[in-house]
Amino acid sequence: MQQFADGLMEPGGPLAGISTPLGYVLVVALFAFLILNFIMLVAGVTSWVERRVWARIQSRIGPNRVGPQGVLQWLADGIKNIMKEDIVPEQADRFLFKAAPYLTMMGFFGAFACIPFADGVIAADLNVGVLYITAVTALVVVGILMAGWSSNNKWALLGGIRSAAQIISYEIPAGLAVITVVLFTGTLSMQGIVEAQGAAPWKWFLFANPFLFVAFFVFFTAALAEGNRTPFDLPEAESELVAGAFTEYSGLRSLLFFLVEWGNLYVIGAVATALFLGGWRVPAVTDNPVLLGVLQFLVFFGKSYFLVFIAMWVRGTLPRVRVDQLMSLCWKYLVPISFVNMLGAMVFFVLFPEGSPVVRFGMVAFGAALLVYFLSRVVFHIRRARPEFHLSPFA
Amino acid sequence: MASYFQNIRETLGTIFEGLAITASHFVRKPFTLQYPDRIDIPIQDTLPFRYRGLLDVDLEICTGCLACERACPIDCIVIDARKDTQTREMILERFDIDLAKCMFCGLCSEPCPTGSIHHTPEFEGADYSLESLVRRFVKAPVAAYKPTKGPETDPTIGPVLKRGLRYLDEFASPGAS
């Protein structure tokens, strides 16, 4: 970003003659504006996509009235929420109550600074990129805990405490899974991690060795728990806690929490894509840098949105876990597994510092076999149900 | 220790199988009926003959016997009938049903001798005021129906009576016919 700003401020550039700090502030504001609009769009459309995907899993149709096939449903919901009254409970801690949504929003928005959309298209390629993302997304828990406490409501407080316990616990397996990747790249920079992988699936870290394969699933599970997604959405378990930490919120403030929830889904997908699925890497098919950049962005977006789709699919499949199950899953299963996995990865790294083509081929074959077996199970279930087919995603 | 790995294996296996089941739902046809506008035929036409919707009265075949008024447990039916001293006919002056009170129990239609009072498949009764839910079936005083000996000959009343009797057969006393 600094090079970009310097380029604009060179003599002859559009910002020539402006003092350097002011130029940086302008460029930062521009980047923030672009990214904010991008995530608003993605989070909004994700809310519609999720409702449609979930509906089809339950043999329903889902929202299809506002705009063609209901794609503008999120706009209608947003306008409705903006026009609603912003209620602050009488006994609430007014300052903290009002500040909480913004803190949550900051924690989630900050993560986008280090997400590599394409070659060179990243707001800030920090040399501690992954560490920064892990740290700044933890700010969300401060906002949720603050919302829960300041509401002065027992359900909200329970939700906030659950959220704090959950997010902090699941940081550990997520962090260990990230460390497993960093072990092989030697850098924490997001662009560095993406560049260490290749365009083809067999050059992704997912299939590099069995330990990274396990680390991917540990990371994805832990990230779902950190993003408060079903089956780990205990902080807002509506059947027991009304809406958890968000119970007392209304109007735009409640909308911000939902924006964070759906936006976080994309952050999960994007980080997992950059770490394990080769990020924006595409084969050099064209010399035009702009065209290549667009292609890279589309590939990155497609992969990360596929992971978002998987998260929706998991949400439609699994029931919510209990609090004790949540904690035992983390501390008795994910944490030991990720530790053992990391040790295994270290041994592997000592034995094959450059990676092993045999292991890589074996992992790709294993992944393909798993996919084929999965598809065969899907076909089995379709055959057994003998349904009336409706292949179009729309209805 | 064995149960520990058993748990991991079961977790992975059941999640795998569960995802396969939900994936098979992606190709199935949704069951949703998009009431009220995106359906092929009005939903009322798909309801069975015995559906207990809003009450209706076929005034042509009402005998003015007041059996329905007496049967109604919440008194939502009000009938004023008097006997004309000259012609010795029953004259209906008022036949009001307060659909806001009606609980769709069907007790009024059971004692009706001709099936004049009956439920319809219509169920969209929402309105802005309670008063407009009171259905007034008698616009001007009218003579009540007098059953004839033998089959009905009047071509306008015949089909109505047939429908009313079918209603009695199928709904008010199921299994009697």
mmCIF file of N, CA and C in Angstrom, chain A residues 213-314:
data_model
loop_
_atom_site.group_PDB
_atom_site.id
_atom_site.type_symbol
_atom_site.label_atom_id
_atom_site.label_comp_id
_atom_site.label_asym_id
_atom_site.label_seq_id
_atom_site.Cartn_x
_atom_site.Cartn_y
_atom_site.Cartn_z
ATOM 1 N N PHE A 213 -3.166 -31.572 5.973
ATOM 2 C CA PHE A 213 -4.543 -31.982 5.675
ATOM 3 C C PHE A 213 -5.380 -31.955 6.951
ATOM 4 N N VAL A 214 -4.829 -32.529 8.012
ATOM 5 C CA VAL A 214 -5.538 -32.520 9.297
ATOM 6 C C VAL A 214 -5.656 -31.086 9.810
ATOM 7 N N ALA A 215 -4.563 -30.317 9.646
ATOM 8 C CA ALA A 215 -4.568 -28.943 10.150
ATOM 9 C C ALA A 215 -5.671 -28.131 9.499
ATOM 10 N N PHE A 216 -5.963 -28.405 8.214
ATOM 11 C CA PHE A 216 -7.027 -27.663 7.536
ATOM 12 C C PHE A 216 -8.358 -27.874 8.240
ATOM 13 N N PHE A 217 -8.668 -29.149 8.552
ATOM 14 C CA PHE A 217 -9.965 -29.424 9.170
ATOM 15 C C PHE A 217 -10.019 -28.879 10.593
ATOM 16 N N VAL A 218 -8.889 -28.969 11.305
ATOM 17 C CA VAL A 218 -8.856 -28.392 12.654
ATOM 18 C C VAL A 218 -9.076 -26.887 12.567
ATOM 19 N N PHE A 219 -8.400 -26.255 11.609
ATOM 20 C CA PHE A 219 -8.528 -24.803 11.468
ATOM 21 C C PHE A 219 -9.961 -24.426 11.111
ATOM 22 N N PHE A 220 -10.545 -25.170 10.177
ATOM 23 C CA PHE A 220 -11.895 -24.810 9.730
ATOM 24 C C PHE A 220 -12.905 -24.965 10.871
ATOM 25 N N THR A 221 -12.793 -26.069 11.622
ATOM 26 C CA THR A 221 -13.702 -26.273 12.757
ATOM 27 C C THR A 221 -13.528 -25.168 13.790
ATOM 28 N N ALA A 222 -12.272 -24.886 14.126
ATOM 29 C CA ALA A 222 -12.016 -23.870 15.147
ATOM 30 C C ALA A 222 -12.468 -22.500 14.666
ATOM 31 N N ALA A 223 -12.300 -22.228 13.375
ATOM 32 C CA ALA A 223 -12.714 -20.928 12.848
ATOM 33 C C ALA A 223 -14.228 -20.795 12.874
ATOM 34 N N LEU A 224 -14.943 -21.904 12.581
ATOM 35 C CA LEU A 224 -16.407 -21.867 12.684
ATOM 36 C C LEU A 224 -16.825 -21.538 14.108
ATOM 37 N N ALA A 225 -16.121 -22.137 15.085
ATOM 38 C CA ALA A 225 -16.456 -21.870 16.481
ATOM 39 C C ALA A 225 -16.129 -20.427 16.832
ATOM 40 N N GLU A 226 -15.033 -19.914 16.307
ATOM 41 C CA GLU A 226 -14.681 -18.524 16.603
ATOM 42 C C GLU A 226 -15.664 -17.565 15.970
ATOM 43 N N GLY A 227 -16.201 -17.934 14.811
ATOM 44 C CA GLY A 227 -17.162 -17.066 14.142
ATOM 45 C C GLY A 227 -18.576 -17.247 14.645
ATOM 46 N N ASN A 228 -18.763 -18.002 15.742
ATOM 47 C CA ASN A 228 -20.091 -18.246 16.337
ATOM 48 C C ASN A 228 -21.058 -18.831 15.321
ATOM 49 N N ARG A 229 -20.604 -19.792 14.556
ATOM 50 C CA ARG A 229 -21.488 -20.402 13.566
ATOM 51 C C ARG A 229 -22.105 -21.660 14.140
ATOM 52 N N THR A 230 -23.334 -21.983 13.728
ATOM 53 C CA THR A 230 -23.882 -23.294 14.042
ATOM 54 C C THR A 230 -22.921 -24.325 13.472
ATOM 55 N N PRO A 231 -22.584 -25.394 14.106
ATOM 56 C CA PRO A 231 -23.110 -25.930 15.364
ATOM 57 C C PRO A 231 -22.498 -25.328 16.625
ATOM 58 N N PHE A 232 -21.778 -24.249 16.524
ATOM 59 C CA PHE A 232 -21.161 -23.687 17.724
ATOM 60 C C PHE A 232 -21.743 -22.321 18.066
ATOM 61 N N ASP A 233 -23.019 -22.054 17.730
ATOM 62 C CA ASP A 233 -23.534 -20.706 17.964
ATOM 63 C C ASP A 233 -24.160 -20.568 19.346
ATOM 64 N N LEU A 234 -23.448 -21.080 20.358
ATOM 65 C CA LEU A 234 -23.986 -21.005 21.719
ATOM 66 C C LEU A 234 -24.193 -19.594 22.240
ATOM 67 N N PRO A 235 -23.339 -18.609 21.883
ATOM 68 C CA PRO A 235 -23.567 -17.266 22.430
ATOM 69 C C PRO A 235 -24.918 -16.700 22.077
ATOM 70 N N GLU A 236 -25.522 -17.143 20.975
ATOM 71 C CA GLU A 236 -26.845 -16.622 20.658
ATOM 72 C C GLU A 236 -27.845 -17.746 20.459
ATOM 73 N N ALA A 237 -27.654 -18.826 21.232
ATOM 74 C CA ALA A 237 -28.541 -19.981 21.114
ATOM 75 C C ALA A 237 -29.972 -19.551 21.381
ATOM 76 N N GLU A 238 -30.775 -19.407 20.304
ATOM 77 C CA GLU A 238 -32.075 -18.772 20.484
ATOM 78 C C GLU A 238 -33.042 -19.615 21.300
ATOM 79 N N SER A 239 -32.843 -20.939 21.321
ATOM 80 C CA SER A 239 -33.803 -21.751 22.065
ATOM 81 C C SER A 239 -33.564 -21.656 23.565
ATOM 82 N N GLU A 240 -32.377 -21.245 23.987
ATOM 83 C CA GLU A 240 -32.134 -21.158 25.427
ATOM 84 C C GLU A 240 -31.858 -19.728 25.892
ATOM 85 N N LEU A 241 -31.267 -18.893 25.031
ATOM 86 C CA LEU A 241 -30.839 -17.574 25.486
ATOM 87 C C LEU A 241 -31.504 -16.434 24.719
ATOM 88 N N VAL A 242 -32.672 -16.650 24.141
ATOM 89 C CA VAL A 242 -33.347 -15.633 23.318
ATOM 90 C C VAL A 242 -32.440 -15.250 22.140
ATOM 91 N N ALA A 243 -31.579 -14.246 22.289
ATOM 92 C CA ALA A 243 -30.591 -14.009 21.233
ATOM 93 C C ALA A 243 -29.216 -13.802 21.844
ATOM 94 N N GLY A 244 -29.013 -14.337 23.054
ATOM 95 C CA GLY A 244 -27.703 -14.238 23.679
ATOM 96 C C GLY A 244 -27.286 -12.807 23.924
ATOM 97 N N ALA A 245 -26.061 -12.517 23.594
ATOM 98 C CA ALA A 245 -25.501 -11.201 23.882
ATOM 99 C C ALA A 245 -26.239 -10.094 23.144
ATOM 100 N N PHE A 246 -26.974 -10.445 22.091
ATOM 101 C CA PHE A 246 -27.600 -9.407 21.272
ATOM 102 C C PHE A 246 -29.070 -9.189 21.637
ATOM 103 N N THR A 247 -29.517 -9.805 22.747
ATOM 104 C CA THR A 247 -30.937 -9.782 23.095
ATOM 105 C C THR A 247 -31.508 -8.371 23.137
ATOM 106 N N GLU A 248 -30.791 -7.426 23.760
ATOM 107 C CA GLU A 248 -31.359 -6.105 23.995
ATOM 108 C C GLU A 248 -31.149 -5.157 22.819
ATOM 109 N N TYR A 249 -30.457 -5.595 21.795
ATOM 110 C CA TYR A 249 -30.147 -4.670 20.704
ATOM 111 C C TYR A 249 -31.274 -4.611 19.695
ATOM 112 N N SER A 250 -31.447 -3.433 19.113
ATOM 113 C CA SER A 250 -32.472 -3.280 18.092
ATOM 114 C C SER A 250 -31.940 -2.343 17.021
ATOM 115 N N GLY A 251 -32.620 -2.332 15.891
ATOM 116 C CA GLY A 251 -32.272 -1.389 14.829
ATOM 117 C C GLY A 251 -30.873 -1.613 14.269
ATOM 118 N N LEU A 252 -30.207 -0.520 13.994
ATOM 119 C CA LEU A 252 -28.930 -0.571 13.286
ATOM 120 C C LEU A 252 -27.862 -1.289 14.101
ATOM 121 N N ARG A 253 -27.919 -1.166 15.438
ATOM 122 C CA ARG A 253 -26.892 -1.807 16.246
ATOM 123 C C ARG A 253 -26.991 -3.319 16.151
ATOM 124 N N SER A 254 -28.207 -3.830 16.157
ATOM 125 C CA SER A 254 -28.347 -5.276 16.016
ATOM 126 C C SER A 254 -27.921 -5.705 14.616
ATOM 127 N N LEU A 255 -28.185 -4.826 13.638
ATOM 128 C CA LEU A 255 -27.787 -5.134 12.263
ATOM 129 C C LEU A 255 -26.271 -5.273 12.155
ATOM 130 N N LEU A 256 -25.534 -4.432 12.890
ATOM 131 C CA LEU A 256 -24.076 -4.502 12.833
ATOM 132 C C LEU A 256 -23.585 -5.858 13.323
ATOM 133 N N PHE A 257 -24.232 -6.389 14.382
ATOM 134 C CA PHE A 257 -23.813 -7.708 14.862
ATOM 135 C C PHE A 257 -24.049 -8.781 13.810
ATOM 136 N N PHE A 258 -25.188 -8.673 13.116
ATOM 137 C CA PHE A 258 -25.471 -9.680 12.093
ATOM 138 C C PHE A 258 -24.526 -9.532 10.909
ATOM 139 N N LEU A 259 -24.197 -8.277 10.603
ATOM 140 C CA LEU A 259 -23.226 -8.031 9.532
ATOM 141 C C LEU A 259 -21.899 -8.713 9.864
ATOM 142 N N VAL A 260 -21.483 -8.589 11.132
ATOM 143 C CA VAL A 260 -20.234 -9.220 11.554
ATOM 144 C C VAL A 260 -20.344 -10.729 11.434
ATOM 145 N N GLU A 261 -21.523 -11.265 11.796
ATOM 146 C CA GLU A 261 -21.656 -12.720 11.747
ATOM 147 C C GLU A 261 -21.499 -13.232 10.320
ATOM 148 N N TRP A 262 -22.190 -12.570 9.364
ATOM 149 C CA TRP A 262 -22.122 -13.062 7.984
ATOM 150 C C TRP A 262 -20.803 -12.683 7.327
ATOM 151 N N GLY A 263 -20.275 -11.502 7.709
ATOM 152 C CA GLY A 263 -18.986 -11.102 7.146
ATOM 153 C C GLY A 263 -17.873 -12.021 7.629
ATOM 154 N N ASN A 264 -17.967 -12.429 8.918
ATOM 155 C CA ASN A 264 -16.954 -13.324 9.479
ATOM 156 C C ASN A 264 -16.880 -14.623 8.712
ATOM 157 N N LEU A 265 -18.033 -15.039 8.202
ATOM 158 C CA LEU A 265 -18.083 -16.262 7.413
ATOM 159 C C LEU A 265 -17.130 -16.136 6.222
ATOM 160 N N TYR A 266 -17.168 -14.962 5.582
ATOM 161 C CA TYR A 266 -16.267 -14.765 4.446
ATOM 162 C C TYR A 266 -14.821 -14.694 4.904
ATOM 163 N N VAL A 267 -14.566 -14.075 6.072
ATOM 164 C CA VAL A 267 -13.185 -14.015 6.573
ATOM 165 C C VAL A 267 -12.657 -15.432 6.791
ATOM 166 N N ILE A 268 -13.497 -16.297 7.385
ATOM 167 C CA ILE A 268 -13.083 -17.685 7.615
ATOM 168 C C ILE A 268 -12.684 -18.328 6.289
ATOM 169 N N GLY A 269 -13.564 -18.179 5.295
ATOM 170 C CA GLY A 269 -13.294 -18.781 3.994
ATOM 171 C C GLY A 269 -12.035 -18.218 3.364
ATOM 172 N N ALA A 270 -11.855 -16.887 3.458
ATOM 173 C CA ALA A 270 -10.714 -16.256 2.807
ATOM 174 C C ALA A 270 -9.409 -16.669 3.460
ATOM 175 N N VAL A 271 -9.375 -16.695 4.793
ATOM 176 C CA VAL A 271 -8.129 -17.065 5.481
ATOM 177 C C VAL A 271 -7.803 -18.528 5.209
ATOM 178 N N ALA A 272 -8.811 -19.398 5.266
ATOM 179 C CA ALA A 272 -8.558 -20.813 4.997
ATOM 180 C C ALA A 272 -8.090 -21.007 3.564
ATOM 181 N N THR A 273 -8.650 -20.233 2.630
ATOM 182 C CA THR A 273 -8.210 -20.338 1.237
ATOM 183 C C THR A 273 -6.759 -19.913 1.090
ATOM 184 N N ALA A 274 -6.407 -18.788 1.722
ATOM 185 C CA ALA A 274 -5.036 -18.292 1.592
ATOM 186 C C ALA A 274 -4.054 -19.249 2.239
ATOM 187 N N LEU A 275 -4.440 -19.852 3.363
ATOM 188 C CA LEU A 275 -3.494 -20.706 4.083
ATOM 189 C C LEU A 275 -3.372 -22.085 3.441
ATOM 190 N N PHE A 276 -4.479 -22.668 2.985
ATOM 191 C CA PHE A 276 -4.445 -24.072 2.591
ATOM 192 C C PHE A 276 -4.782 -24.327 1.125
ATOM 193 N N LEU A 277 -5.592 -23.470 0.516
ATOM 194 C CA LEU A 277 -6.107 -23.810 -0.816
ATOM 195 C C LEU A 277 -5.438 -23.003 -1.931
ATOM 196 N N GLY A 278 -4.232 -22.542 -1.697
ATOM 197 C CA GLY A 278 -3.505 -21.898 -2.791
ATOM 198 C C GLY A 278 -3.882 -20.465 -3.064
ATOM 199 N N GLY A 279 -4.734 -19.870 -2.247
ATOM 200 C CA GLY A 279 -5.052 -18.447 -2.389
ATOM 201 C C GLY A 279 -5.427 -18.057 -3.799
ATOM 202 N N TRP A 280 -4.814 -16.989 -4.298
ATOM 203 C CA TRP A 280 -5.188 -16.463 -5.608
ATOM 204 C C TRP A 280 -4.335 -17.050 -6.725
ATOM 205 N N ARG A 281 -3.539 -18.076 -6.460
ATOM 206 C CA ARG A 281 -2.605 -18.544 -7.477
ATOM 207 C C ARG A 281 -3.354 -19.095 -8.690
ATOM 208 N N VAL A 282 -3.014 -18.567 -9.889
ATOM 209 C CA VAL A 282 -3.528 -19.120 -11.136
ATOM 210 C C VAL A 282 -2.341 -19.327 -12.056
ATOM 211 N N PRO A 283 -2.460 -20.254 -13.006
ATOM 212 C CA PRO A 283 -1.372 -20.377 -13.977
ATOM 213 C C PRO A 283 -1.274 -19.104 -14.821
ATOM 214 N N ALA A 284 -0.064 -18.782 -15.301
ATOM 215 C CA ALA A 284 0.138 -17.560 -16.080
ATOM 216 C C ALA A 284 -0.470 -17.746 -17.464
ATOM 217 N N VAL A 285 -1.765 -17.467 -17.596
ATOM 218 C CA VAL A 285 -2.453 -17.701 -18.864
ATOM 219 C C VAL A 285 -2.420 -16.472 -19.753
ATOM 220 N N THR A 286 -2.174 -15.295 -19.184
ATOM 221 C CA THR A 286 -2.199 -14.080 -19.984
ATOM 222 C C THR A 286 -1.103 -13.133 -19.507
ATOM 223 N N ASP A 287 -0.647 -12.264 -20.409
ATOM 224 C CA ASP A 287 0.392 -11.303 -20.057
ATOM 225 C C ASP A 287 -0.185 -10.009 -19.514
ATOM 226 N N ASN A 288 -1.466 -9.779 -19.819
ATOM 227 C CA ASN A 288 -2.099 -8.540 -19.361
ATOM 228 C C ASN A 288 -2.206 -8.546 -17.838
ATOM 229 N N PRO A 289 -1.519 -7.638 -17.128
ATOM 230 C CA PRO A 289 -1.537 -7.701 -15.660
ATOM 231 C C PRO A 289 -2.919 -7.446 -15.070
ATOM 232 N N VAL A 290 -3.717 -6.576 -15.728
ATOM 233 C CA VAL A 290 -5.049 -6.278 -15.182
ATOM 234 C C VAL A 290 -5.944 -7.509 -15.287
ATOM 235 N N LEU A 291 -5.923 -8.138 -16.503
ATOM 236 C CA LEU A 291 -6.728 -9.327 -16.724
ATOM 237 C C LEU A 291 -6.330 -10.439 -15.751
ATOM 238 N N LEU A 292 -5.005 -10.588 -15.585
ATOM 239 C CA LEU A 292 -4.509 -11.616 -14.668
ATOM 240 C C LEU A 292 -4.974 -11.322 -13.245
ATOM 241 N N GLY A 293 -4.933 -10.026 -12.876
ATOM 242 C CA GLY A 293 -5.364 -9.638 -11.533
ATOM 243 C C GLY A 293 -6.827 -9.969 -11.300
ATOM 244 N N VAL A 294 -7.658 -9.673 -12.336
ATOM 245 C CA VAL A 294 -9.095 -9.972 -12.212
ATOM 246 C C VAL A 294 -9.300 -11.471 -12.074
ATOM 247 N N LEU A 295 -8.546 -12.228 -12.886
ATOM 248 C CA LEU A 295 -8.658 -13.690 -12.831
ATOM 249 C C LEU A 295 -8.274 -14.204 -11.444
ATOM 250 N N GLN A 296 -7.161 -13.646 -10.923
ATOM 251 C CA GLN A 296 -6.719 -14.065 -9.592
ATOM 252 C C GLN A 296 -7.783 -13.748 -8.547
ATOM 253 N N PHE A 297 -8.362 -12.543 -8.662
ATOM 254 C CA PHE A 297 -9.392 -12.172 -7.694
ATOM 255 C C PHE A 297 -10.574 -13.127 -7.777
ATOM 256 N N LEU A 298 -11.003 -13.453 -9.014
ATOM 257 C CA LEU A 298 -12.152 -14.337 -9.176
ATOM 258 C C LEU A 298 -11.856 -15.722 -8.613
ATOM 259 N N VAL A 299 -10.634 -16.216 -8.865
ATOM 260 C CA VAL A 299 -10.278 -17.544 -8.353
ATOM 261 C C VAL A 299 -10.288 -17.529 -6.830
ATOM 262 N N PHE A 300 -9.703 -16.473 -6.256
ATOM 263 C CA PHE A 300 -9.673 -16.374 -4.793
ATOM 264 C C PHE A 300 -11.088 -16.292 -4.228
ATOM 265 N N PHE A 301 -11.912 -15.444 -4.866
ATOM 266 C CA PHE A 301 -13.275 -15.272 -4.366
ATOM 267 C C PHE A 301 -14.061 -16.577 -4.497
ATOM 268 N N GLY A 302 -13.894 -17.247 -5.632
ATOM 269 C CA GLY A 302 -14.609 -18.505 -5.833
ATOM 270 C C GLY A 302 -14.247 -19.538 -4.786
ATOM 271 N N LYS A 303 -12.949 -19.689 -4.535
ATOM 272 C CA LYS A 303 -12.532 -20.678 -3.535
ATOM 273 C C LYS A 303 -13.049 -20.322 -2.155
ATOM 274 N N SER A 304 -12.900 -19.045 -1.778
ATOM 275 C CA SER A 304 -13.320 -18.687 -0.425
ATOM 276 C C SER A 304 -14.836 -18.777 -0.294
ATOM 277 N N TYR A 305 -15.557 -18.443 -1.388
ATOM 278 C CA TYR A 305 -17.012 -18.546 -1.273
ATOM 279 C C TYR A 305 -17.473 -19.996 -1.250
ATOM 280 N N PHE A 306 -16.693 -20.882 -1.854
ATOM 281 C CA PHE A 306 -17.023 -22.300 -1.755
ATOM 282 C C PHE A 306 -16.935 -22.749 -0.295
ATOM 283 N N LEU A 307 -15.907 -22.259 0.416
ATOM 284 C CA LEU A 307 -15.796 -22.608 1.837
ATOM 285 C C LEU A 307 -16.957 -22.011 2.631
ATOM 286 N N VAL A 308 -17.397 -20.804 2.244
ATOM 287 C CA VAL A 308 -18.568 -20.204 2.888
ATOM 288 C C VAL A 308 -19.785 -21.105 2.678
ATOM 289 N N PHE A 309 -19.902 -21.626 1.453
ATOM 290 C CA PHE A 309 -21.003 -22.539 1.135
ATOM 291 C C PHE A 309 -20.929 -23.781 2.013
ATOM 292 N N ILE A 310 -19.707 -24.304 2.212
ATOM 293 C CA ILE A 310 -19.554 -25.490 3.071
ATOM 294 C C ILE A 310 -20.017 -25.167 4.487
ATOM 295 N N ALA A 311 -19.688 -23.948 4.956
ATOM 296 C CA ALA A 311 -20.105 -23.578 6.315
ATOM 297 C C ALA A 311 -21.630 -23.534 6.408
ATOM 298 N N MET A 312 -22.297 -23.028 5.347
ATOM 299 C CA MET A 312 -23.767 -23.015 5.347
ATOM 300 C C MET A 312 -24.315 -24.439 5.365
ATOM 301 N N TRP A 313 -23.681 -25.286 4.581
ATOM 302 C CA TRP A 313 -24.095 -26.678 4.453
ATOM 303 C C TRP A 313 -23.957 -27.377 5.804
ATOM 304 N N VAL A 314 -22.828 -27.136 6.488
ATOM 305 C CA VAL A 314 -22.628 -27.711 7.815
ATOM 306 C C VAL A 314 -23.701 -27.195 8.760
#
